[in-house]
mmCIF file of C-alpha atoms and ligand atoms in Angstrom:
data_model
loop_
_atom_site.group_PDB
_atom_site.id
_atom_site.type_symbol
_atom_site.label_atom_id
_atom_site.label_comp_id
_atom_site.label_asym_id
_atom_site.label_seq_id
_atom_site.Cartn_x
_atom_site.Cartn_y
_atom_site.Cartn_z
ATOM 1 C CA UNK A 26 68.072 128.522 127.008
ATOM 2 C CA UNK A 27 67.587 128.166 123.395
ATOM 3 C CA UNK A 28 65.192 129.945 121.457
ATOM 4 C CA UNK A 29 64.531 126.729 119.301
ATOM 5 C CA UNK A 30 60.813 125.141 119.830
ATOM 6 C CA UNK A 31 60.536 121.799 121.621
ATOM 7 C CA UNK A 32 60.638 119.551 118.705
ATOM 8 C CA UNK A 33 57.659 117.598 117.752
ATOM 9 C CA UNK A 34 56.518 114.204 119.044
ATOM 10 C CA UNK A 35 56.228 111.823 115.893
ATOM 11 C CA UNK A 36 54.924 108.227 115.732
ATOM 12 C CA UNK A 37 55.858 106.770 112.687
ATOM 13 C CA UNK A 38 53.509 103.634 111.862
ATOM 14 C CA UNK A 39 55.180 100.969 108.844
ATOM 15 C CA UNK A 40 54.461 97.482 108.012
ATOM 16 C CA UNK A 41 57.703 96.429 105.510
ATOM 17 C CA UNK A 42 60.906 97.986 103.713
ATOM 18 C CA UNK A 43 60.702 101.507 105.568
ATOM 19 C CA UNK A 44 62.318 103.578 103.209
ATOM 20 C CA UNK A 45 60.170 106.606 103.934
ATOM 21 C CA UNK A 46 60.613 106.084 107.780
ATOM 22 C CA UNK A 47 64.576 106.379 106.574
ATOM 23 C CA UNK A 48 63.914 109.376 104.630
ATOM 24 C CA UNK A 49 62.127 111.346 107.587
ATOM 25 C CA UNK A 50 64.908 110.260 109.987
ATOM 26 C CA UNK A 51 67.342 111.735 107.917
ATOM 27 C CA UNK A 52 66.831 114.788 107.552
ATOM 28 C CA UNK A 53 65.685 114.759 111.610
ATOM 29 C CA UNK A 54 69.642 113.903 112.201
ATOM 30 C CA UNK A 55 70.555 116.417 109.707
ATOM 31 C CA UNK A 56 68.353 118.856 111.921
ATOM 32 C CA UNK A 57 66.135 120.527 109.111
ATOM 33 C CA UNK A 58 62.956 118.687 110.795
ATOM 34 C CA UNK A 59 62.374 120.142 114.592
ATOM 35 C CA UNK A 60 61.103 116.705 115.449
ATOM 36 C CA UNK A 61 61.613 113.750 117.287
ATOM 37 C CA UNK A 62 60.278 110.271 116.611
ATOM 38 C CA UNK A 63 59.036 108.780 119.758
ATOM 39 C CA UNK A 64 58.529 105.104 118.452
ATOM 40 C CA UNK A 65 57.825 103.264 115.222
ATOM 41 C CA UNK A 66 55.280 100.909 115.542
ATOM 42 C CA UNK A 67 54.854 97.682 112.964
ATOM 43 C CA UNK A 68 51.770 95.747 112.416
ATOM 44 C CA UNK A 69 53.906 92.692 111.648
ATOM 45 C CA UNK A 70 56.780 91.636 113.361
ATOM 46 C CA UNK A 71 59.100 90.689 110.441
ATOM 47 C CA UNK A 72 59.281 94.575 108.632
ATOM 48 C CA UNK A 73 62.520 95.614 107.735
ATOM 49 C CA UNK A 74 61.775 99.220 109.086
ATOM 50 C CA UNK A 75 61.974 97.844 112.548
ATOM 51 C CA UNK A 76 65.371 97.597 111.689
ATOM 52 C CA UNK A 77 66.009 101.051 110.712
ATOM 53 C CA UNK A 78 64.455 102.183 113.697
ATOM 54 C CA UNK A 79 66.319 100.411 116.451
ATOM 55 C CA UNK A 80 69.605 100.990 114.326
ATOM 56 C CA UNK A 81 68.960 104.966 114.991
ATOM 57 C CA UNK A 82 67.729 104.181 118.448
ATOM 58 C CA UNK A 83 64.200 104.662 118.256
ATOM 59 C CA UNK A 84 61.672 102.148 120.433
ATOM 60 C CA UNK A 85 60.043 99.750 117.692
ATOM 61 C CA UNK A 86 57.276 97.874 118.551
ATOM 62 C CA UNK A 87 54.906 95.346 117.020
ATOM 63 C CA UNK A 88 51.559 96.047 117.552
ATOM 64 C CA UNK A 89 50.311 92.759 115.946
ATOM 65 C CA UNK A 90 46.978 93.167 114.408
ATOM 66 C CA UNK A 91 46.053 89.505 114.170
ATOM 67 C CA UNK A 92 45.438 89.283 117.904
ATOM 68 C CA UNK A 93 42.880 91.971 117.821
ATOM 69 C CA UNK A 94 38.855 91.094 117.036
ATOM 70 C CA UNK A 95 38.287 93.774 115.021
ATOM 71 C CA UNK A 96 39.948 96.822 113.593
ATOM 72 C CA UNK A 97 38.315 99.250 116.593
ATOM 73 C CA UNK A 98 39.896 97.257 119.348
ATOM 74 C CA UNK A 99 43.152 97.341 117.608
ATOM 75 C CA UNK A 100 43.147 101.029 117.469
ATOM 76 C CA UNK A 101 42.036 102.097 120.589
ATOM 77 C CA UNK A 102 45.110 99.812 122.010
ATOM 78 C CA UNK A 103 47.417 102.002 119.077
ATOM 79 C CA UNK A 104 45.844 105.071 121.074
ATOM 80 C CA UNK A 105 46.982 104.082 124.232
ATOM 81 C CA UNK A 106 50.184 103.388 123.406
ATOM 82 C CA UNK A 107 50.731 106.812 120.723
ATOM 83 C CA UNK A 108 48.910 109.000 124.034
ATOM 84 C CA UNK A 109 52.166 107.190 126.422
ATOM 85 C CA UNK A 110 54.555 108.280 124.166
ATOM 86 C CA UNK A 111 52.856 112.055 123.937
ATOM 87 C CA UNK A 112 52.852 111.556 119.873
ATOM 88 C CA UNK A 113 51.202 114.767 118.170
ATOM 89 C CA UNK A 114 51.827 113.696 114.862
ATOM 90 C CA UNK A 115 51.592 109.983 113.242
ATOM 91 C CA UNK A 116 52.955 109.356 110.110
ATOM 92 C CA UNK A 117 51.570 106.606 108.004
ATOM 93 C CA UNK A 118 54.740 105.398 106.143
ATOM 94 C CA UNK A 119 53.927 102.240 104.237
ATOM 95 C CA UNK A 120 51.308 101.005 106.906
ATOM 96 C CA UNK A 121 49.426 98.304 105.366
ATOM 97 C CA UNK A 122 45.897 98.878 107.189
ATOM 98 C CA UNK A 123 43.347 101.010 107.288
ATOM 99 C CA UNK A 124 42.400 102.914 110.031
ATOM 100 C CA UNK A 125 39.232 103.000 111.966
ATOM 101 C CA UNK A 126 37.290 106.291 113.409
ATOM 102 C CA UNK A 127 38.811 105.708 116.720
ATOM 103 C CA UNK A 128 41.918 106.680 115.414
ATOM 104 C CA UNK A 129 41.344 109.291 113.049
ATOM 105 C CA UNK A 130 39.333 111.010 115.886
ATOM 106 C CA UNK A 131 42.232 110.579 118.403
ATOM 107 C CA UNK A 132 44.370 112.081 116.168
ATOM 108 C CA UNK A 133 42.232 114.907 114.346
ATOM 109 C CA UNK A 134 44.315 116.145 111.059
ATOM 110 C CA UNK A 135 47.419 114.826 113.053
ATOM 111 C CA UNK A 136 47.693 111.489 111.361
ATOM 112 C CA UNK A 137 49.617 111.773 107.560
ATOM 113 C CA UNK A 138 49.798 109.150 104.668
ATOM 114 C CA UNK A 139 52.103 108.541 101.460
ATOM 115 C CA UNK A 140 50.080 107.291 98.590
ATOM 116 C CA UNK A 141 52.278 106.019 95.527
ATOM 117 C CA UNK A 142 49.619 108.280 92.713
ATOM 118 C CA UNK A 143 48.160 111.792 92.206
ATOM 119 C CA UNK A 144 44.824 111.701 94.389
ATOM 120 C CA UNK A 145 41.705 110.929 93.436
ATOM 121 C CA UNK A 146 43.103 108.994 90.652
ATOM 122 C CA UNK A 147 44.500 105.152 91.560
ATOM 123 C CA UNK A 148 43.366 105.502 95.760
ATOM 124 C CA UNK A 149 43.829 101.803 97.326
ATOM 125 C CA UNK A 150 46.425 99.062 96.525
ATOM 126 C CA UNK A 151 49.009 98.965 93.958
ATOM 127 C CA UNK A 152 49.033 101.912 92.752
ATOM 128 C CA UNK A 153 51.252 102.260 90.094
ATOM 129 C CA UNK A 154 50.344 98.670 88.585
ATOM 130 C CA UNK A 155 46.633 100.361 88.278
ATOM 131 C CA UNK A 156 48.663 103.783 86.328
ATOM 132 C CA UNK A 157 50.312 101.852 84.138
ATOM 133 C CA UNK A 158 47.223 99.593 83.237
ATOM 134 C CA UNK A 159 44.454 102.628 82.870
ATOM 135 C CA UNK A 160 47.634 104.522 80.491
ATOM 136 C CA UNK A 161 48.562 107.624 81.986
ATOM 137 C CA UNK A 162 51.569 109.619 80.774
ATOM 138 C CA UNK A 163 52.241 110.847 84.517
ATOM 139 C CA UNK A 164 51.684 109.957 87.749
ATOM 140 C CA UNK A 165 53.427 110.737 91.522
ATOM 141 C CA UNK A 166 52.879 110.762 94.971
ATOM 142 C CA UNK A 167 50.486 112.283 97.499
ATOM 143 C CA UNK A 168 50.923 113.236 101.168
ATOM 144 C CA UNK A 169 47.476 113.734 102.472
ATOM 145 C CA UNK A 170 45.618 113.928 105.778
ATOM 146 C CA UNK A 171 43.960 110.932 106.816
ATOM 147 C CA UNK A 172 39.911 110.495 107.582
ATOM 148 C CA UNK A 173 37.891 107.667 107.720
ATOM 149 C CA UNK A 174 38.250 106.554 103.839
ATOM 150 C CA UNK A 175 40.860 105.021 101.513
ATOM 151 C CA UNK A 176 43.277 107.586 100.584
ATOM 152 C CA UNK A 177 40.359 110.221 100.411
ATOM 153 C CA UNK A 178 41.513 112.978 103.186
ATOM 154 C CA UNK A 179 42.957 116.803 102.334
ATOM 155 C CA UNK A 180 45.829 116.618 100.427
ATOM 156 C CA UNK A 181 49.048 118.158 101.518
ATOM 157 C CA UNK A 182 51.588 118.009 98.732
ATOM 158 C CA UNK A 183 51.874 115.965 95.893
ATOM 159 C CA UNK A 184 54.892 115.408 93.573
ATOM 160 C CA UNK A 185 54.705 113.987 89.578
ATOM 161 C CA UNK A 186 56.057 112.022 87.963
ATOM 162 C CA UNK A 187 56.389 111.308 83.907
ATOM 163 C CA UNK A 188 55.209 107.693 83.262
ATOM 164 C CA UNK A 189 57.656 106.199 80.166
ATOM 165 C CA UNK A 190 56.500 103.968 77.877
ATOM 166 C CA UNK A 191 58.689 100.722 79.108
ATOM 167 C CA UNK A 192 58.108 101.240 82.212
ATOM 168 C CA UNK A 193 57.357 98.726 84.421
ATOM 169 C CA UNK A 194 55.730 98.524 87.762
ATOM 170 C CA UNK A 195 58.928 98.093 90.012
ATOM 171 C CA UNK A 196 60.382 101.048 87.269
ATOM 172 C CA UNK A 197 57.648 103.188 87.953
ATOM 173 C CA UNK A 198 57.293 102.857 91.643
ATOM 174 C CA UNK A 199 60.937 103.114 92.143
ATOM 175 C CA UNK A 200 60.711 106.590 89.928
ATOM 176 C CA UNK A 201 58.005 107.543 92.510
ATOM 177 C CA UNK A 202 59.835 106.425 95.572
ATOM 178 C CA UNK A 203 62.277 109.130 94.523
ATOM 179 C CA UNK A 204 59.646 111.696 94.773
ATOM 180 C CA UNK A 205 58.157 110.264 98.070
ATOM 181 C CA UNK A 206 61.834 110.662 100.340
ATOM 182 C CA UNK A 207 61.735 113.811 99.117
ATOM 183 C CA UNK A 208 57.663 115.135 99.713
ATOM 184 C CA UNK A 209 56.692 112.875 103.063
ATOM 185 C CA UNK A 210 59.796 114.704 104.915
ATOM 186 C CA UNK A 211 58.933 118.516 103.411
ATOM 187 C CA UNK A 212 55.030 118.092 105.054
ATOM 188 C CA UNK A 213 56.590 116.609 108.577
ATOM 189 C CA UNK A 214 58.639 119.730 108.311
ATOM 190 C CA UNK A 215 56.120 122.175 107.527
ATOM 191 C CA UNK A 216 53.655 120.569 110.306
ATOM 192 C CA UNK A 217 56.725 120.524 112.841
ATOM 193 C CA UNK A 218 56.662 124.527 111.632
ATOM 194 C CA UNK A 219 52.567 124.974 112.388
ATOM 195 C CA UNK A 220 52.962 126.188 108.907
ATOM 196 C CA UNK A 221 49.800 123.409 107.770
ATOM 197 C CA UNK A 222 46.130 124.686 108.266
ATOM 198 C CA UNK A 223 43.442 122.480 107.069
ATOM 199 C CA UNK A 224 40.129 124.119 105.752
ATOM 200 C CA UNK A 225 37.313 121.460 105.468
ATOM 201 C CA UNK A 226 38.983 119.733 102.067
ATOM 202 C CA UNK A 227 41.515 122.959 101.435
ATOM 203 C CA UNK A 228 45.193 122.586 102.914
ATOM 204 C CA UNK A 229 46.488 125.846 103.034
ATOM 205 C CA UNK A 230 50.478 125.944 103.404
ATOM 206 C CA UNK A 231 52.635 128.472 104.756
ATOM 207 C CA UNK A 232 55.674 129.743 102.973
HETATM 208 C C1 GRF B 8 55.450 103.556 99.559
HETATM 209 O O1 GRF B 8 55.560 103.349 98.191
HETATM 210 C C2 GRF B 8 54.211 104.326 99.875
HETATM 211 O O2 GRF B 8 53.772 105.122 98.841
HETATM 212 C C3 GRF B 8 53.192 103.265 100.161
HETATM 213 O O3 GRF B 8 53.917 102.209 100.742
HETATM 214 C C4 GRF B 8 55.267 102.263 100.309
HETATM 215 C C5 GRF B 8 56.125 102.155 101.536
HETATM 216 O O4 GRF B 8 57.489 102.033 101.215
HETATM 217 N N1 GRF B 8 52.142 103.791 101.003
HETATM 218 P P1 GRF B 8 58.566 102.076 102.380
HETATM 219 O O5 GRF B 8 58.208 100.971 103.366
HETATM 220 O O6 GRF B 8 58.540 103.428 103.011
HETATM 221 O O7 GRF B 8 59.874 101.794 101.691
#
């Protein structure tokens, strides 16, 4: 018998490209993450990250949002089908919605997002275009815990980035993709580790 934990049970939820869900099976396969991803689930049929999945093997499913009545019915159905799969950890990589109450509560500090800016500042859509607009000199990434807001829960890690002054937005976010493979990963690792305690708004991380 080995003395290595069982590996974590991940759920990784996307809605297009998938590049992050790429980035955490990576370094999964190149066994520095003791975890395994149970099944990526899409809101939309049509993202690419469905792809990625089934190319590594991993059950992808569309959970299609648009024949749901409201956002509450929709996730208790995700529930049901992260609780069948034994998921302790979902990882919000790139998925377009916002989730209810019945989710977060499901899945207390156990459900992680990527957010294209340094938290508080730019929470919500597009990100960098609202960066560049308002003039900062840097910006970044931030993996946080989710609750019931818009990009408001504990953060995790976050990475920055300079802002230049010709950048544009695909410029920018492609400077903070960068950042993103490399922080989204380091927290699934550290969770997969227990080395993540959360104190009401304080993360506290173990070396
Ligand atoms: C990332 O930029 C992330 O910050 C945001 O959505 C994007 C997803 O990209 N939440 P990808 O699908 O992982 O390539």
């Amino acid at each position: 018998m080995s003395d290595q934990p069982q590996p974590l049970v991940l759920a990784v939820l996307v809605s297009g490209n998938g590049s992050n869900l790429q980035s955490i099976i990576d370094r999964i396969d190149a066994g520095t993450i003791n975890a395994r991803i149970a099944c990526v689930v899409s809101n939309t049929p049509d993202a690419h990250a469905l792809l990625r999945a089934r190319r590594h093997g991993i059950p992808a499913l569309t959970h299609d949002n648009s024949t749901y009545g409201n956002r509450k019915e929709y996730d208790a159905a995700l529930v049901k089908i992260l609780a069948g799969y034994g998921v302790k950890l979902v990882v919000l990589a790139g998925f377009m919605r916002i989730l209810s109450e019945v989710m977060v509560t499901a899945f207390p500090h156990a459900i992680m997002n990527i957010h294209p800016a340094l938290l508080p500042a730019f929470p919500g859509l597009h990100a960098q275009r609202q960066a560049l607009e308002y003039g900062v000199r840097y910006s970044g990434c931030t993996v946080h815990f989710v609750d019931c807001g818009t990009d408001t829960g504990p953060i995790i890690i976050q990475s920055v980035v300079p802002v230049m002054q010709d950048d544009t937005e695909e410029s920018l976010s492609r400077r903070i993709q960068k950042e993103e493979h490399q922080v989204f990963p380091e927290a699934v690792r550290l969770f997969a580790e227990g080395k993540i305690s959360v104190n009401g708004r304080h993360v506290h991380l173990l070396a």
